[in-house]
């Protein structure tokens, strides 16, 4: 075989291996090219796999609070059965918290979230993330605040009472807070069990896709959910 023909064929193979377009007799050849997945691709994939995140903007609280505690309240139809104060997060770190040498470096490098106010690091968001259920009776959540480490927690689930077989099935509904007070529990996410409808012979979870404190007063969730959690936060001065 002619040496030039061999070199040409090798060049074409190399181009095909790199996903480049080939032209044969001036015509573009149809092909599928692998490309890098976009952030949207990852988000859609995670949502389909059961990942959910509810994020709250807390940046407006920077002058009125110094931190907050994540609180999880557990309920059944008789009322609250447990309350756990899990983690304390700082909403801001002041430049004045550092020694004199570090303060000078921060100012020299302009390495602060709000240097005019003397705020070195400011937590601007609070997020509650849900991961796919790893077992029927456990749900893993992640509690995170920007500029802070994430903290995992496991919620114990209970089977739907009255169902003909053992079924664990829960659903989430975020709150839209409508008021703010220091040292007061502020609900962020409702996480409740389906309930068994004996008349329809099936399980149900009917109600609002988003809650407020007003809606919660009349929501079917609180009338019919046999077991649920409310994940919230208490902010401190």
Coordinates of N, CA and C in Angstrom, one line a residue:
X1 N 0.8 -1.2 0.0 CA 0.0 0.0 0.0 C 0.9 1.2 0.0
X2 N 0.5 2.3 -0.8 CA 1.2 3.5 -0.9 C 1.4 4.1 0.5
X3 N 2.6 4.6 0.8 CA 2.9 5.2 2.1 C 2.0 6.4 2.4
X4 N 1.7 7.2 1.4 CA 0.8 8.4 1.6 C -0.6 8.0 2.0
X5 N -1.1 6.9 1.4 CA -2.4 6.4 1.7 C -2.5 5.9 3.1
X6 N -1.5 5.2 3.6 CA -1.4 4.7 5.0 C -1.5 5.9 6.0
X7 N -0.7 6.9 5.7 CA -0.6 8.1 6.6 C -2.0 8.8 6.6
X8 N -2.6 8.9 5.5 CA -3.9 9.5 5.4 C -5.0 8.7 6.3
X9 N -5.0 7.4 6.2 CA -5.9 6.6 6.9 C -5.7 6.7 8.4
X10 N -4.4 6.7 8.8 CA -4.1 6.9 10.3 C -4.6 8.2 10.8
X11 N -4.4 9.2 10.0 CA -4.9 10.6 10.4 C -6.4 10.6 10.6
X12 N -7.1 9.9 9.6 CA -8.5 9.9 9.8 C -9.0 9.1 11.0
X13 N -8.3 8.0 11.3 CA -8.7 7.3 12.5 C -8.4 8.1 13.8
X14 N -7.3 8.8 13.8 CA -7.0 9.7 15.0 C -8.1 10.7 15.1
X15 N -8.5 11.4 14.0 CA -9.5 12.4 14.1 C -10.8 11.8 14.6
X16 N -11.2 10.6 14.2 CA -12.4 10.0 14.6 C -12.4 9.7 16.1
X17 N -11.2 9.3 16.6 CA -11.1 9.0 18.0 C -11.2 10.2 18.9
X18 N -11.0 11.3 18.4 CA -11.2 12.6 19.2 C -12.5 13.2 19.0
X19 N -13.4 12.5 18.3 CA -14.8 13.0 18.2 C -14.9 14.2 17.2
X20 N -13.9 14.4 16.3 CA -14.0 15.5 15.3 C -14.8 15.1 14.1
X21 N -15.4 16.1 13.5 CA -16.2 15.8 12.3 C -15.3 15.4 11.1
X22 N -15.8 14.4 10.4 CA -15.2 14.0 9.2 C -16.0 14.4 8.0
X23 N -15.3 14.7 6.9 CA -16.0 15.0 5.7 C -15.5 14.0 4.6
X24 N -16.4 13.4 3.9 CA -16.1 12.4 2.9 C -16.7 13.0 1.6
X25 N -15.8 13.3 0.6 CA -16.2 13.9 -0.7 C -17.0 15.2 -0.4
X26 N -16.5 15.9 0.6 CA -17.1 17.2 0.8 C -18.4 17.2 1.6
X27 N -18.9 16.0 2.0 CA -20.1 15.9 2.8 C -19.8 15.6 4.2
X28 N -20.5 16.3 5.1 CA -20.3 16.1 6.6 C -21.0 14.8 7.0
X29 N -20.2 14.0 7.8 CA -20.7 12.7 8.2 C -21.5 12.9 9.5
X30 N -22.7 12.3 9.6 CA -23.5 12.3 10.9 C -22.7 11.6 12.0
X31 N -22.7 12.1 13.2 CA -22.1 11.4 14.3 C -22.6 11.9 15.6
X32 N -22.4 11.2 16.7 CA -22.7 11.6 18.0 C -21.4 11.8 18.8
X33 N -21.3 13.0 19.4 CA -20.1 13.3 20.2 C -20.4 13.4 21.7
X34 N -19.5 12.8 22.4 CA -19.5 12.9 23.9 C -19.1 14.3 24.3
X35 N -19.9 14.9 25.1 CA -19.5 16.3 25.7 C -19.6 16.2 27.2
X36 N -19.0 17.2 27.8 CA -19.1 17.3 29.3 C -20.5 17.6 29.7
X37 N -20.9 16.9 30.8 CA -22.2 17.1 31.4 C -22.3 18.5 32.0
X38 N -23.5 19.1 31.8 CA -23.7 20.5 32.4 C -24.2 20.4 33.8
X39 N -24.1 21.5 34.6 CA -24.7 21.5 35.9 C -26.2 21.2 35.9
X40 N -26.9 21.6 34.8 CA -28.3 21.3 34.7 C -28.5 19.7 34.6
X41 N -27.6 19.1 33.8 CA -27.7 17.6 33.7 C -27.6 16.9 35.0
X42 N -26.6 17.4 35.8 CA -26.4 16.8 37.2 C -27.6 17.1 38.0
X43 N -28.2 18.3 38.0 CA -29.3 18.6 38.8 C -30.5 17.8 38.5
X44 N -30.8 17.6 37.2 CA -31.9 16.8 36.8 C -31.7 15.3 37.2
X45 N -30.5 14.8 37.0 CA -30.2 13.5 37.4 C -30.4 13.3 38.9
X46 N -29.9 14.2 39.7 CA -30.0 14.1 41.2 C -31.5 14.2 41.6
X47 N -32.3 15.0 41.0 CA -33.7 15.1 41.3 C -34.4 13.8 41.0
X48 N -34.1 13.2 39.8 CA -34.7 11.9 39.5 C -34.3 10.8 40.4
X49 N -33.1 10.9 41.0 CA -32.6 9.9 41.9 C -33.1 10.1 43.4
X50 N -33.9 11.2 43.6 CA -34.4 11.4 44.9 C -33.7 12.5 45.8
X51 N -32.7 13.2 45.2 CA -32.1 14.3 45.9 C -32.9 15.5 45.9
X52 N -33.1 16.2 47.0 CA -33.8 17.5 47.0 C -33.1 18.4 48.0
X53 N -33.1 19.7 47.7 CA -32.5 20.7 48.6 C -33.4 21.9 48.7
X54 N -33.7 22.3 49.9 CA -34.4 23.5 50.2 C -33.5 24.6 50.8
X55 N -33.4 25.7 50.1 CA -32.4 26.7 50.5 C -33.1 28.0 50.9
X56 N -32.6 28.6 51.9 CA -33.2 29.8 52.4 C -32.1 30.9 52.5
X57 N -32.5 32.1 52.0 CA -31.6 33.3 52.1 C -31.7 33.9 53.5
X58 N -30.6 33.9 54.2 CA -30.5 34.5 55.5 C -29.6 35.7 55.6
X59 N -29.2 36.2 54.4 CA -28.2 37.3 54.4 C -28.7 38.6 55.0
X60 N -30.1 38.8 55.0 CA -30.6 40.1 55.6 C -30.5 40.0 57.1
X61 N -30.2 38.9 57.7 CA -30.1 38.8 59.2 C -28.7 39.1 59.7
X62 N -27.8 39.5 58.9 CA -26.4 39.6 59.3 C -26.2 40.6 60.4
X63 N -27.0 41.6 60.5 CA -26.8 42.6 61.6 C -27.6 42.3 62.8
X64 N -28.5 41.3 62.8 CA -29.4 41.1 63.9 C -29.2 39.8 64.6
X65 N -28.4 38.8 64.0 CA -28.1 37.6 64.6 C -26.6 37.2 64.5
X66 N -26.2 36.4 65.4 CA -24.8 35.9 65.3 C -24.7 34.4 65.0
X67 N -25.8 33.7 65.1 CA -25.8 32.3 64.8 C -27.2 31.7 64.9
X68 N -27.3 30.4 64.6 CA -28.6 29.7 64.8 C -28.3 28.2 65.1
X69 N -29.4 27.6 65.6 CA -29.3 26.2 66.0 C -30.4 25.5 65.2
X70 N -30.0 24.3 64.5 CA -31.0 23.5 63.8 C -31.7 22.7 64.8
X71 N -33.0 22.7 64.7 CA -33.9 21.9 65.6 C -34.8 21.0 64.8
X72 N -35.0 19.8 65.2 CA -35.9 18.8 64.6 C -36.9 18.4 65.6
X73 N -38.2 18.6 65.3 CA -39.3 18.2 66.1 C -40.0 17.0 65.5
X74 N -40.3 16.0 66.3 CA -41.0 14.8 65.8 C -42.4 14.8 66.4
X75 N -43.3 14.4 65.6 CA -44.7 14.4 66.0 C -45.4 13.1 65.6
X76 N -46.5 12.7 66.3 CA -47.5 11.8 65.9 C -48.8 12.5 66.0
X77 N -49.9 11.7 65.9 CA -51.2 12.3 65.9 C -51.6 12.9 67.3
X78 N -50.9 12.5 68.3 CA -51.2 13.0 69.6 C -50.4 14.3 69.9
X79 N -49.4 14.6 69.1 CA -48.6 15.8 69.3 C -47.1 15.6 69.2
X80 N -46.4 16.6 69.7 CA -44.9 16.4 69.6 C -44.4 15.4 70.6
X81 N -43.6 14.5 70.1 CA -43.0 13.4 70.9 C -41.5 13.5 71.2
X82 N -40.9 14.4 70.4 CA -39.4 14.6 70.7 C -39.0 15.9 70.0
X83 N -37.9 16.4 70.6 CA -37.3 17.6 70.0 C -35.8 17.5 70.2
X84 N -35.1 17.7 69.1 CA -33.6 17.6 69.2 C -33.0 18.9 68.6
X85 N -32.1 19.4 69.5 CA -31.3 20.6 69.0 C -30.0 20.0 68.5
X86 N -29.8 20.1 67.2 CA -28.7 19.4 66.6 C -27.4 20.1 66.5
X87 N -27.4 21.2 65.8 CA -26.1 21.8 65.5 C -26.3 23.4 65.6
X88 N -25.2 24.0 66.1 CA -25.1 25.4 66.1 C -24.2 25.9 65.0
X89 N -24.7 26.9 64.2 CA -23.9 27.5 63.1 C -23.7 29.0 63.4
X90 N -22.5 29.5 63.1 CA -22.3 30.9 63.2 C -22.7 31.5 61.9
X91 N -23.4 32.6 62.0 CA -23.7 33.3 60.7 C -22.6 34.3 60.3
X92 N -21.8 34.6 61.2 CA -20.7 35.5 60.7 C -19.5 35.4 61.7
X93 N -18.3 35.6 61.1 CA -17.0 35.7 61.8 C -16.5 37.1 61.6
X94 N -16.2 37.7 62.7 CA -15.7 39.1 62.6 C -14.1 39.1 62.4
X95 N -13.7 40.1 61.7 CA -12.2 40.3 61.5 C -11.5 40.5 62.9
X96 N -12.2 41.1 63.8 CA -11.7 41.4 65.1 C -11.5 40.1 65.9
X97 N -12.0 38.9 65.4 CA -11.8 37.7 66.1 C -10.4 37.1 65.9
X98 N -9.7 37.7 64.9 CA -8.3 37.2 64.6 C -7.3 38.0 65.4
X99 N -6.1 37.4 65.4 CA -5.0 38.2 66.1 C -4.6 39.4 65.2
X100 N -3.8 40.3 65.7 CA -3.5 41.5 65.0 C -2.8 41.3 63.6
X101 N -1.8 40.3 63.6 CA -1.1 40.0 62.4 C -2.1 39.5 61.3
X102 N -3.0 38.6 61.6 CA -4.0 38.0 60.7 C -4.9 39.1 60.2
X103 N -5.3 40.0 61.1 CA -6.2 41.1 60.7 C -5.5 42.0 59.7
X104 N -4.2 42.3 59.9 CA -3.5 43.1 58.9 C -3.5 42.4 57.5
X105 N -3.3 41.1 57.5 CA -3.2 40.4 56.2 C -4.6 40.4 55.6
X106 N -5.7 40.2 56.3 CA -7.0 40.3 55.8 C -7.3 41.6 55.1
X107 N -7.0 42.7 55.8 CA -7.2 44.0 55.2 C -6.3 44.3 54.0
X108 N -5.0 43.8 54.1 CA -4.1 44.0 53.0 C -4.5 43.3 51.7
X109 N -5.1 42.1 51.9 CA -5.5 41.3 50.8 C -7.0 41.4 50.4
X110 N -7.7 42.3 51.2 CA -9.1 42.5 51.0 C -9.9 41.2 51.0
X111 N -9.5 40.3 51.9 CA -10.0 38.9 51.9 C -11.1 38.8 53.0
X112 N -12.2 39.4 52.7 CA -13.3 39.4 53.7 C -14.6 39.5 52.9
X113 N -15.7 39.0 53.4 CA -17.0 39.1 52.8 C -17.6 40.5 52.8
X114 N -17.3 41.2 53.9 CA -17.8 42.6 54.0 C -16.8 43.4 54.9
X115 N -15.7 43.8 54.2 CA -14.6 44.4 54.9 C -15.0 45.7 55.6
X116 N -15.9 46.5 55.0 CA -16.3 47.7 55.6 C -17.0 47.6 56.9
X117 N -17.7 46.5 57.1 CA -18.4 46.2 58.3 C -17.6 45.3 59.3
X118 N -16.4 45.0 58.8 CA -15.5 44.1 59.6 C -15.9 42.7 59.7
X119 N -16.7 42.2 58.7 CA -17.2 40.8 58.7 C -16.3 40.0 57.8
X120 N -15.6 39.0 58.4 CA -14.7 38.2 57.6 C -15.4 37.2 56.8
X121 N -16.3 36.4 57.4 CA -17.1 35.4 56.7 C -18.5 35.6 57.1
X122 N -19.4 35.6 56.1 CA -20.8 35.8 56.4 C -21.6 34.6 55.7
X123 N -22.4 33.9 56.6 CA -23.3 32.9 56.1 C -24.5 33.5 55.4
X124 N -24.7 33.3 54.1 CA -25.8 33.9 53.4 C -26.9 33.0 53.2
X125 N -26.7 31.7 53.3 CA -27.8 30.7 53.1 C -27.9 29.6 54.1
X126 N -29.0 29.0 54.2 CA -29.2 27.9 55.1 C -30.0 26.8 54.2
X127 N -29.4 25.6 54.1 CA -30.0 24.6 53.2 C -30.3 23.3 54.0
X128 N -31.4 22.7 53.6 CA -31.8 21.4 54.2 C -31.8 20.4 52.9
X129 N -30.9 19.4 52.9 CA -30.9 18.5 51.7 C -31.3 17.1 52.1
X130 N -32.0 16.5 51.2 CA -32.5 15.1 51.4 C -31.8 14.2 50.4
X131 N -31.3 13.1 50.8 CA -30.6 12.1 49.9 C -31.6 10.9 49.7
X132 N -31.4 10.1 48.7 CA -32.2 9.0 48.5 C -32.2 8.1 49.7
X133 N -33.4 7.5 50.0 CA -33.5 6.6 51.2 C -32.6 5.4 51.0
X134 N -31.7 5.1 52.0 CA -30.8 4.0 51.9 C -31.4 2.7 52.4
X135 N -32.4 2.9 53.2 CA -33.2 1.7 53.7 C -34.6 2.2 54.0
X136 N -35.5 1.2 54.1 CA -36.9 1.6 54.3 C -37.2 2.5 55.5
X137 N -36.4 2.3 56.5 CA -36.7 3.0 57.8 C -35.8 4.2 58.1
X138 N -34.9 4.6 57.2 CA -34.0 5.7 57.5 C -34.0 6.7 56.3
X139 N -34.0 7.9 56.7 CA -33.9 9.0 55.7 C -32.7 9.9 56.1
X140 N -31.7 10.1 55.2 CA -30.6 10.9 55.6 C -30.8 12.4 55.1
X141 N -30.6 13.3 56.0 CA -30.6 14.7 55.6 C -29.3 15.4 55.8
X142 N -29.0 16.4 55.1 CA -27.8 17.2 55.3 C -28.2 18.6 55.6
X143 N -27.6 19.2 56.7 CA -27.9 20.5 57.1 C -26.6 21.3 56.9
X144 N -26.8 22.4 56.1 CA -25.7 23.2 55.6 C -25.9 24.6 55.6
X145 N -24.9 25.4 56.0 CA -25.0 26.8 55.9 C -23.7 27.3 55.1
X146 N -23.9 28.2 54.2 CA -22.7 28.7 53.5 C -21.7 29.2 54.5
X147 N -20.4 29.0 54.2 CA -19.3 29.4 55.0 C -19.2 28.5 56.3
X148 N -20.0 27.4 56.3 CA -19.9 26.5 57.4 C -19.8 25.0 56.9
X149 N -19.4 24.1 57.7 CA -19.4 22.7 57.3 C -20.8 22.1 57.3
X150 N -21.0 21.2 56.4 CA -22.3 20.5 56.4 C -22.3 19.4 57.4
X151 N -23.5 19.2 58.0 CA -23.7 18.2 59.0 C -24.8 17.2 58.7
X152 N -24.6 15.9 58.7 CA -25.6 14.9 58.3 C -26.4 14.6 59.5
X153 N -27.6 14.1 59.3 CA -28.5 13.6 60.3 C -29.4 12.5 59.7
X154 N -29.8 11.5 60.5 CA -30.7 10.5 60.1 C -32.0 10.6 60.8
X155 N -33.1 10.5 60.0 CA -34.4 10.5 60.5 C -35.0 9.1 60.5
X156 N -35.5 8.6 61.6 CA -36.1 7.3 61.7 C -37.6 7.3 61.1
X157 N -37.9 6.5 60.2 CA -39.2 6.5 59.6 C -40.0 5.3 60.2
X158 N -41.3 5.4 60.0 CA -42.2 4.4 60.6 C -43.2 4.0 59.5
X159 N -43.6 2.7 59.5 CA -44.5 2.2 58.5 C -45.9 2.8 58.6
X160 N -46.6 2.8 57.5 CA -47.9 3.4 57.5 C -48.9 2.5 58.2
X161 N -49.5 3.0 59.3 CA -50.4 2.2 60.1 C -51.7 1.9 59.3
X162 N -52.2 0.7 59.4 CA -53.4 0.3 58.8 C -53.2 -0.3 57.4
X163 N -52.0 -0.1 56.8 CA -51.7 -0.6 55.5 C -51.6 -2.2 55.5
X164 N -52.1 -2.9 54.5 CA -52.1 -4.3 54.5 C -50.7 -4.9 54.5
X165 N -49.6 -4.2 54.1 CA -48.3 -4.7 54.2 C -47.4 -3.5 54.8
X166 N -46.2 -3.9 55.2 CA -45.3 -2.9 55.7 C -44.8 -1.9 54.7
X167 N -45.2 -0.7 54.7 CA -44.8 0.3 53.7 C -44.3 1.6 54.5
X168 N -43.1 2.0 54.0 CA -42.5 3.3 54.5 C -42.6 4.3 53.3
X169 N -43.3 5.3 53.5 CA -43.4 6.3 52.4 C -43.6 7.7 53.0
X170 N -42.7 8.6 52.7 CA -42.8 10.0 53.2 C -42.7 11.0 52.1
X171 N -43.1 12.2 52.4 CA -43.1 13.3 51.4 C -42.7 14.6 52.1
X172 N -42.2 15.5 51.4 CA -41.6 16.8 51.9 C -42.5 18.0 51.4
X173 N -42.5 19.0 52.3 CA -43.2 20.3 51.9 C -42.4 21.4 52.6
X174 N -41.8 22.3 51.8 CA -41.0 23.4 52.4 C -42.0 24.4 53.0
X175 N -41.5 25.1 54.0 CA -42.2 26.3 54.5 C -41.7 27.6 53.8
X176 N -42.5 28.5 53.7 CA -42.1 29.9 53.4 C -42.3 30.7 54.6
X177 N -41.2 31.0 55.4 CA -41.4 31.7 56.7 C -42.0 33.1 56.4
X178 N -43.0 33.5 57.2 CA -43.7 34.8 57.0 C -43.4 35.8 58.2
X179 N -42.6 35.3 59.2 CA -42.3 36.2 60.3 C -40.9 35.7 60.8
X180 N -40.3 36.6 61.6 CA -39.0 36.3 62.2 C -39.0 36.9 63.6
X181 N -38.5 36.0 64.5 CA -38.2 36.4 65.9 C -37.0 35.7 66.4
X182 N -36.2 36.4 67.2 CA -35.1 35.8 67.8 C -35.5 34.7 68.9
X183 N -34.7 33.7 69.0 CA -34.9 32.7 70.0 C -36.3 32.0 69.9
X184 N -36.8 31.9 68.6 CA -38.1 31.3 68.4 C -37.9 30.3 67.3
X185 N -38.6 29.1 67.4 CA -38.5 28.1 66.4 C -39.2 28.5 65.1
X186 N -38.4 28.5 64.0 CA -38.9 28.9 62.7 C -38.9 27.6 61.8
X187 N -40.1 27.1 61.5 CA -40.2 25.9 60.6 C -39.7 26.1 59.2
X188 N -38.9 25.2 58.7 CA -38.4 25.3 57.4 C -38.9 24.2 56.4
X189 N -38.9 22.9 56.9 CA -39.3 21.8 56.0 C -40.2 20.9 56.8
X190 N -41.4 20.5 56.3 CA -42.2 19.5 56.8 C -41.9 18.2 56.1
X191 N -41.7 17.1 56.9 CA -41.4 15.8 56.3 C -42.3 14.8 57.0
X192 N -43.3 14.3 56.2 CA -44.4 13.5 56.8 C -44.7 12.2 56.1
X193 N -45.3 11.3 56.8 CA -45.6 10.0 56.3 C -46.9 10.1 55.5
X194 N -47.1 9.2 54.5 CA -48.3 9.0 53.9 C -49.3 8.4 54.9
X195 N -50.6 8.4 54.6 CA -51.5 7.8 55.5 C -52.4 6.8 54.7
X196 N -53.0 5.8 55.4 CA -53.7 4.8 54.7 C -55.2 5.2 54.6
X197 N -55.8 5.2 53.4 CA -57.2 5.5 53.2 C -57.9 4.2 53.0
X198 N -58.6 3.9 54.1 CA -59.3 2.6 54.1 C -60.4 2.5 53.0
X199 N -61.1 3.6 52.8 CA -62.2 3.6 51.8 C -61.6 3.4 50.4
X200 N -60.5 4.1 50.1 CA -60.0 4.0 48.8 C -59.0 2.8 48.6
X201 N -58.7 2.2 49.8 CA -57.7 1.0 49.8 C -56.4 1.4 49.2
X202 N -55.9 2.5 49.7 CA -54.6 3.0 49.2 C -54.0 4.1 50.1
X203 N -52.7 4.4 49.9 CA -52.1 5.4 50.8 C -52.2 6.8 50.1
X204 N -52.2 7.8 50.9 CA -52.4 9.1 50.3 C -51.4 10.1 51.0
X205 N -51.2 11.2 50.3 CA -50.5 12.3 50.9 C -51.0 13.6 50.1
X206 N -52.0 14.2 50.6 CA -52.6 15.3 49.9 C -52.5 16.6 50.7
X207 N -52.1 17.6 50.0 CA -51.9 18.9 50.7 C -51.1 19.9 49.9
X208 N -50.7 21.0 50.5 CA -50.0 22.0 49.9 C -48.6 21.6 49.5
X209 N -48.1 22.2 48.4 CA -46.7 22.0 48.0 C -45.8 22.9 48.7
X210 N -46.3 24.0 49.3 CA -45.5 24.9 50.2 C -46.4 25.3 51.3
X211 N -45.8 25.3 52.5 CA -46.5 25.7 53.7 C -46.1 27.1 54.2
X212 N -47.1 27.7 54.9 CA -46.8 28.9 55.7 C -47.4 28.6 57.1
X213 N -47.1 29.4 58.1 CA -47.6 29.1 59.4 C -49.2 29.2 59.4
X214 N -49.7 30.1 58.5 CA -51.2 30.2 58.4 C -51.8 28.9 57.8
X215 N -51.2 28.5 56.6 CA -51.7 27.3 56.0 C -51.6 26.0 56.9
X216 N -50.5 26.0 57.7 CA -50.3 24.8 58.6 C -51.5 24.6 59.5
X217 N -52.2 25.7 59.8 CA -53.3 25.6 60.8 C -54.5 24.8 60.2
X218 N -54.6 24.7 58.9 CA -55.7 24.0 58.3 C -55.3 22.9 57.4
X219 N -54.0 22.6 57.3 CA -53.5 21.6 56.3 C -53.9 20.2 56.7
X220 N -54.2 19.4 55.7 CA -54.5 18.0 55.9 C -53.3 17.2 56.5
X221 N -52.1 17.7 56.2 CA -50.9 17.0 56.7 C -51.0 16.8 58.2
X222 N -51.4 17.8 58.9 CA -51.5 17.7 60.4 C -52.7 17.0 60.9
X223 N -53.7 16.8 60.0 CA -54.9 16.1 60.4 C -54.7 14.6 60.2
X224 N -54.0 14.2 59.2 CA -53.9 12.8 58.8 C -52.6 12.1 58.8
X225 N -51.5 12.9 58.7 CA -50.1 12.2 58.8 C -49.9 11.5 60.1
X226 N -49.7 10.2 60.1 CA -49.5 9.5 61.4 C -48.2 9.8 62.1
X227 N -47.2 10.2 61.3 CA -45.9 10.5 61.8 C -45.2 11.5 60.9
X228 N -44.6 12.5 61.6 CA -43.9 13.5 60.7 C -42.9 14.3 61.6
X229 N -42.0 14.9 60.8 CA -41.0 15.8 61.4 C -41.1 17.2 60.9
X230 N -40.8 18.2 61.7 CA -40.6 19.6 61.2 C -39.2 20.0 61.5
X231 N -38.5 20.3 60.4 CA -37.1 20.7 60.6 C -37.1 22.3 60.5
X232 N -36.4 22.8 61.5 CA -36.4 24.3 61.6 C -35.2 24.8 62.2
X233 N -35.2 26.1 62.5 CA -34.0 26.8 63.1 C -34.4 27.8 64.2
X234 N -33.5 28.0 65.1 CA -33.7 29.0 66.1 C -32.5 30.0 66.0
X235 N -32.8 31.2 65.7 CA -31.7 32.2 65.6 C -31.4 32.9 66.9
X236 N -30.1 33.2 67.1 CA -29.7 33.9 68.3 C -29.0 35.2 68.0
X237 N -29.1 36.1 69.0 CA -28.5 37.4 68.9 C -26.9 37.2 69.0

